[in-house]
Amino acid sequence: QVGGDYYDYLWLPDGRLAVVLADASGKGISAALYMSAVSGELKCSFIAEKSAEAALGRLNRWICDNPDSRFVTMAVAVLDPAAHTATILNAGHFAPLLRRANGSVEEIGEALKGVPLGVLREEAYQETTISLSPGDSLIMFTDGFTDAESSAGERYERERLLKQTKAAAANLEELGRQIVGDARRFMGTHPQYDD
């Protein structure tokens, strides 16, 4: 099965790493094919533009100028390993969660969230930069988590995800396994609802 959820890791010419998580409207093969085209244009935008803001703006204009009645939500985190920072941009997606080494969790960039790509051609996406310390983790997710359903018809919801994000874990890999494992236990034998 395929769908419109997408993630990628893009090494930028200056040594930074862009982590991208996105979701195209629609389902199935058509959403997957559309996201494939968006992925190619995203890579071109990051190569051609000097800032993540400009790259997201260019991608948005491309989507608006090539309409097929779809929009794309996208969260981007540009990691700078030399400066120990992450620059976050958000086009209508769930805000990334920053889990500090002490276990506290906060949403990053929620106040600067723009509209999804493909909605307003001249939307100016704003970035926010955070410092990362040893032991900090950045968690990005799609509605595949929040919309997951149990056999009783209940949704996983963002609050449960936040609770799992705060749970004790030895490292980021273990935290990721715990979150995914909890979502799978919650769903049980119920079919997957989303991509």
PDB file of C-alpha atoms in Angstrom, residues 33 71 76 109 127 146 163 181:
ATOM      1  CA  LEU A  33       2.694  10.041  -7.177  1.00  0.00           C
ATOM      2  CA  PHE A  71      -2.357  20.760  -0.720  1.00  0.00           C
ATOM      3  CA  VAL A  76      11.073  21.032   8.125  1.00  0.00           C
ATOM      4  CA  GLY A 109       7.102  26.779  16.118  1.00  0.00           C
ATOM      5  CA  GLU A 127      11.415  30.031  10.755  1.00  0.00           C
ATOM      6  CA  THR A 146      -3.011  10.934  16.014  1.00  0.00           C
ATOM      7  CA  LYS A 163       2.466  11.402  27.181  1.00  0.00           C
ATOM      8  CA  GLY A 181       4.993   0.227  20.105  1.00  0.00           C
TER       9      GLY A 181
END
